[in-house]
CSV table of N, CA and C in Angstrom, one decimal:
chain,number,residue,atom,x,y,z
A,1,UNK,N,12.4,-10.7,-3.0
A,1,UNK,CA,11.3,-10.1,-3.5
A,1,UNK,C,10.2,-9.6,-2.7
A,2,UNK,N,10.3,-10.0,-1.3
A,2,UNK,CA,9.4,-9.4,-0.3
A,2,UNK,C,9.1,-7.7,-0.5
A,3,UNK,N,10.2,-7.1,-0.7
A,3,UNK,CA,10.0,-5.7,-1.0
A,3,UNK,C,9.1,-5.2,-2.1
A,4,UNK,N,9.2,-6.2,-3.2
A,4,UNK,CA,8.4,-5.7,-4.3
A,4,UNK,C,6.7,-6.0,-3.9
A,5,UNK,N,6.7,-7.3,-3.2
A,5,UNK,CA,5.3,-7.6,-2.7
A,5,UNK,C,4.8,-6.6,-1.7
A,6,UNK,N,5.6,-6.0,-1.0
A,6,UNK,CA,5.3,-4.9,0.1
A,6,UNK,C,4.6,-3.7,-0.7
A,7,UNK,N,5.5,-3.3,-1.6
A,7,UNK,CA,5.2,-2.2,-2.3
A,7,UNK,C,3.8,-2.4,-3.2
A,8,UNK,N,3.7,-3.5,-3.7
A,8,UNK,CA,2.3,-3.9,-4.3
A,8,UNK,C,1.1,-3.6,-3.5
A,9,UNK,N,1.4,-4.3,-2.2
A,9,UNK,CA,0.3,-4.2,-1.0
A,9,UNK,C,0.1,-2.7,-0.8
A,10,UNK,N,1.0,-2.0,-0.7
A,10,UNK,CA,1.0,-0.4,-0.3
A,10,UNK,C,0.0,0.1,-1.3
A,11,UNK,N,0.5,-0.1,-2.6
A,11,UNK,CA,-0.2,0.6,-3.7
A,11,UNK,C,-1.7,0.2,-3.7
A,12,UNK,N,-2.0,-1.1,-3.4
A,12,UNK,CA,-3.4,-1.5,-3.5
A,12,UNK,C,-4.3,-0.9,-2.2
A,13,UNK,N,-3.3,-0.8,-1.2
A,13,UNK,CA,-4.2,-0.3,0.0
A,13,UNK,C,-4.2,1.3,-0.3
A,14,UNK,N,-3.5,1.9,-0.8
A,14,UNK,CA,-3.5,3.5,-1.1
A,14,UNK,C,-4.8,3.7,-1.9
A,15,UNK,N,-4.9,2.8,-3.1
A,15,UNK,CA,-6.1,3.0,-4.0
A,15,UNK,C,-7.3,2.9,-3.2
A,16,UNK,N,-7.4,1.9,-2.3
A,16,UNK,CA,-8.6,1.7,-1.6
A,16,UNK,C,-8.9,2.8,-0.6
A,17,UNK,N,-7.8,3.4,-0.1
A,17,UNK,CA,-8.0,4.3,1.0
A,17,UNK,C,-8.5,5.8,0.1
A,18,UNK,N,-7.8,5.9,-1.0
A,18,UNK,CA,-8.3,7.0,-1.9
A,18,UNK,C,-9.7,7.0,-2.2
A,19,UNK,N,-10.2,5.7,-2.6
A,19,UNK,CA,-11.6,5.8,-3.0
A,19,UNK,C,-12.5,5.5,-1.6
A,20,UNK,N,-11.9,5.4,-0.5
A,20,UNK,CA,-12.6,5.4,0.7
A,20,UNK,C,-13.5,4.2,0.8
A,21,UNK,N,-13.1,2.9,0.5
A,21,UNK,CA,-13.8,1.7,0.3
A,21,UNK,C,-12.9,0.6,1.0
A,22,UNK,N,-12.2,0.9,2.0
A,22,UNK,CA,-11.4,-0.3,2.5
A,22,UNK,C,-12.4,-1.2,3.3
A,23,UNK,N,-13.5,-0.8,3.9
A,23,UNK,CA,-14.1,-1.7,4.8
A,23,UNK,C,-13.3,-1.6,6.3
A,24,UNK,N,-13.7,-2.5,7.2
A,24,UNK,CA,-13.1,-2.5,8.5
A,24,UNK,C,-11.7,-3.4,8.4
A,25,UNK,N,-10.8,-3.1,9.1
A,25,UNK,CA,-9.5,-3.9,9.2
A,25,UNK,C,-9.7,-5.5,8.8
A,26,UNK,N,-10.6,-6.2,9.5
A,26,UNK,CA,-10.7,-7.6,9.2
A,26,UNK,C,-11.1,-7.8,7.6
A,27,UNK,N,-12.1,-7.1,7.3
A,27,UNK,CA,-12.5,-7.2,5.9
A,27,UNK,C,-11.5,-6.8,4.8
A,28,UNK,N,-10.7,-5.8,5.2
A,28,UNK,CA,-9.6,-5.4,4.2
A,28,UNK,C,-8.5,-6.3,4.2
A,29,UNK,N,-8.2,-7.1,5.3
A,29,UNK,CA,-7.2,-8.2,5.5
A,29,UNK,C,-7.7,-9.2,4.5
A,30,UNK,N,-9.0,-9.7,4.6
A,30,UNK,CA,-9.4,-10.7,3.8
A,30,UNK,C,-9.3,-10.4,2.2
A,31,UNK,N,-9.8,-9.1,2.0
A,31,UNK,CA,-9.6,-8.5,0.6
A,31,UNK,C,-8.2,-8.5,0.0
A,32,UNK,N,-7.4,-8.2,0.7
A,32,UNK,CA,-6.0,-8.2,0.3
A,32,UNK,C,-5.1,-9.5,0.5
A,33,UNK,N,-5.9,-10.6,1.1
A,33,UNK,CA,-5.3,-11.8,1.4
A,33,UNK,C,-4.0,-11.8,2.3
A,34,UNK,N,-4.1,-11.0,3.4
A,34,UNK,CA,-3.2,-10.8,4.3
A,34,UNK,C,-3.7,-10.9,5.7
A,35,UNK,N,-2.9,-10.7,6.8
A,35,UNK,CA,-3.4,-10.8,8.1
A,35,UNK,C,-3.8,-9.6,8.5
A,36,UNK,N,-4.7,-9.3,9.5
A,36,UNK,CA,-5.3,-7.9,10.1
A,36,UNK,C,-4.1,-7.4,10.7
A,37,UNK,N,-3.1,-7.9,11.2
A,37,UNK,CA,-2.0,-7.3,11.7
A,37,UNK,C,-1.1,-6.7,10.7
A,38,UNK,N,-1.1,-7.3,9.5
A,38,UNK,CA,-0.2,-6.7,8.4
A,38,UNK,C,-1.2,-5.5,7.8
A,39,UNK,N,-2.3,-5.5,7.9
A,39,UNK,CA,-3.1,-4.2,7.5
A,39,UNK,C,-2.6,-3.1,8.4
A,40,UNK,N,-2.5,-3.2,9.7
A,40,UNK,CA,-2.1,-2.2,10.5
A,40,UNK,C,-0.7,-1.9,10.3
A,41,UNK,N,0.2,-2.8,10.0
A,41,UNK,CA,1.6,-2.5,9.6
A,41,UNK,C,1.7,-1.6,8.3
A,42,UNK,N,0.8,-1.9,7.3
A,42,UNK,CA,0.8,-1.2,6.0
A,42,UNK,C,0.4,0.1,6.2
A,43,UNK,N,-0.7,0.2,7.2
A,43,UNK,CA,-1.3,1.7,7.4
A,43,UNK,C,-0.1,2.5,8.1
A,44,UNK,N,0.6,1.9,9.0
A,44,UNK,CA,1.7,2.6,9.7
A,44,UNK,C,2.8,3.0,8.8
A,45,UNK,N,3.0,2.0,7.6
A,45,UNK,CA,4.1,2.4,6.8
A,45,UNK,C,3.6,3.7,5.9
A,46,UNK,N,2.4,3.9,5.6
A,46,UNK,CA,2.0,4.9,4.8
A,46,UNK,C,2.1,6.2,5.8
A,47,UNK,N,1.9,5.9,7.1
A,47,UNK,CA,1.8,7.1,7.7
A,47,UNK,C,3.3,7.6,8.1
A,48,UNK,N,4.3,6.6,8.1
A,48,UNK,CA,5.6,6.9,8.1
A,48,UNK,C,6.1,7.8,6.8
A,49,UNK,N,5.2,7.7,5.8
A,49,UNK,CA,5.5,8.4,4.6
A,49,UNK,C,4.7,9.7,4.7
A,50,UNK,N,4.2,10.0,5.9
A,50,UNK,CA,3.5,11.3,6.1
A,50,UNK,C,2.1,11.6,5.6
A,51,UNK,N,1.4,10.3,5.4
A,51,UNK,CA,0.1,10.3,5.0
A,51,UNK,C,-0.7,10.5,6.3
A,52,UNK,N,-1.6,11.3,6.2
A,52,UNK,CA,-2.6,11.5,7.3
A,52,UNK,C,-3.9,10.6,7.1
A,53,UNK,N,-3.9,9.5,7.9
A,53,UNK,CA,-4.9,8.5,7.6
A,53,UNK,C,-5.7,8.4,8.8
A,54,UNK,N,-7.0,8.3,8.7
A,54,UNK,CA,-8.0,8.1,9.9
A,54,UNK,C,-8.8,7.0,9.5
A,55,UNK,N,-9.5,6.6,10.4
A,55,UNK,CA,-10.7,5.4,10.2
A,55,UNK,C,-11.8,6.1,10.6
A,56,UNK,N,-13.0,6.0,9.8
A,56,UNK,CA,-14.4,6.5,10.0
A,56,UNK,C,-15.1,5.1,10.5
A,57,UNK,N,-15.5,5.2,11.6
A,57,UNK,CA,-16.3,4.0,12.2
A,57,UNK,C,-17.6,3.8,11.7
A,58,UNK,N,-18.3,5.0,11.3
A,58,UNK,CA,-19.7,5.0,10.8
A,58,UNK,C,-19.7,4.6,9.3
A,59,UNK,N,-18.8,5.1,8.5
A,59,UNK,CA,-18.6,4.5,7.1
A,59,UNK,C,-17.9,3.4,7.0
A,60,UNK,N,-17.1,2.9,8.1
A,60,UNK,CA,-16.2,1.7,8.0
A,60,UNK,C,-15.2,1.6,6.9
A,61,UNK,N,-14.4,2.9,6.9
A,61,UNK,CA,-13.4,2.9,5.9
A,61,UNK,C,-12.3,3.8,6.4
A,62,UNK,N,-11.0,3.5,6.0
A,62,UNK,CA,-10.0,4.5,6.3
A,62,UNK,C,-10.0,5.6,5.1
A,63,UNK,N,-9.5,6.7,5.4
A,63,UNK,CA,-9.6,7.8,4.5
A,63,UNK,C,-8.4,8.6,4.7
A,64,UNK,N,-8.0,9.4,3.7
A,64,UNK,CA,-6.8,10.3,3.9
A,64,UNK,C,-7.6,11.7,4.4
A,65,UNK,N,-6.8,12.3,5.3
A,65,UNK,CA,-7.3,13.6,5.9
A,65,UNK,C,-6.9,14.7,4.9
A,66,UNK,N,-5.8,14.6,4.5
A,66,UNK,CA,-4.8,15.5,3.6
A,66,UNK,C,-4.6,14.8,2.3
A,67,UNK,N,-4.4,15.8,1.3
A,67,UNK,CA,-4.2,15.0,0.0
A,67,UNK,C,-2.7,14.2,0.0
A,68,UNK,N,-2.7,12.9,-0.4
A,68,UNK,CA,-1.6,12.1,-0.3
A,68,UNK,C,-1.6,11.4,-1.6
A,69,UNK,N,-0.3,11.4,-2.3
A,69,UNK,CA,0.0,10.5,-3.6
A,69,UNK,C,1.0,9.6,-3.2
A,70,UNK,N,0.7,8.4,-3.7
A,70,UNK,CA,1.8,7.3,-3.5
A,70,UNK,C,2.1,6.6,-4.8
A,71,UNK,N,3.2,6.9,-5.5
A,71,UNK,CA,3.4,6.4,-6.7
A,71,UNK,C,4.8,5.8,-6.7
A,72,UNK,N,5.0,4.6,-7.2
A,72,UNK,CA,6.3,3.8,-7.2
A,72,UNK,C,6.7,3.6,-8.7
A,73,UNK,N,7.7,4.0,-9.1
A,73,UNK,CA,8.3,3.4,-10.4
A,73,UNK,C,9.7,2.6,-10.3
A,74,UNK,N,9.5,1.6,-10.8
A,74,UNK,CA,10.7,0.6,-10.8
A,74,UNK,C,11.1,0.5,-12.3
A,75,UNK,N,12.5,0.6,-12.3
A,75,UNK,CA,12.9,0.2,-13.7
A,75,UNK,C,14.1,-0.8,-13.5
A,76,UNK,N,14.0,-2.1,-14.5
A,76,UNK,CA,15.1,-3.0,-14.1
A,76,UNK,C,15.6,-3.2,-15.6
A,77,UNK,N,16.9,-3.2,-15.7
A,77,UNK,CA,17.6,-3.3,-16.9
A,77,UNK,C,18.6,-4.5,-16.8
A,78,UNK,N,18.6,-5.5,-17.7
A,78,UNK,CA,19.4,-6.7,-17.5
A,78,UNK,C,20.3,-6.7,-18.8
A,79,UNK,N,21.7,-6.8,-18.7
A,79,UNK,CA,22.4,-6.8,-19.8
A,79,UNK,C,23.3,-8.0,-19.8
A,80,UNK,N,23.6,-8.6,-20.7
A,80,UNK,CA,24.2,-10.1,-20.8
A,80,UNK,C,25.1,-9.8,-22.1
A,81,UNK,N,26.3,-10.0,-21.9
A,81,UNK,CA,27.2,-10.1,-23.0
A,81,UNK,C,28.1,-11.3,-23.0
A,82,UNK,N,28.2,-11.9,-24.2
A,82,UNK,CA,28.7,-13.4,-24.2
A,82,UNK,C,30.2,-12.9,-24.3
A,83,UNK,N,31.2,-13.5,-23.5
A,83,UNK,CA,32.4,-13.2,-23.7
A,83,UNK,C,33.1,-14.1,-24.5
A,84,UNK,N,33.8,-13.6,-25.5
A,84,UNK,CA,34.5,-14.8,-26.5
A,84,UNK,C,36.0,-15.1,-25.9
A,85,UNK,N,36.4,-16.2,-26.1
A,85,UNK,CA,37.7,-16.8,-25.6
A,85,UNK,C,38.9,-16.4,-26.7
């Protein structure tokens, strides 16, 4: 389930970047309950998805230079049929 946790973190980070309220990387890491290194990895993952992300030192926040939307939809279906002997 690490993939789902990673997607959830990416979604939370995306929302904070959209609102331009991330804070500096160390603060962001604390807010997301992850390491600072993982913050940088998540930012890189969004960049791999072609998000143009910058950090503004005066405002202390990450922001998107260009419009970027990140949406994940997951559908799970479980079917269980009892076999008769």
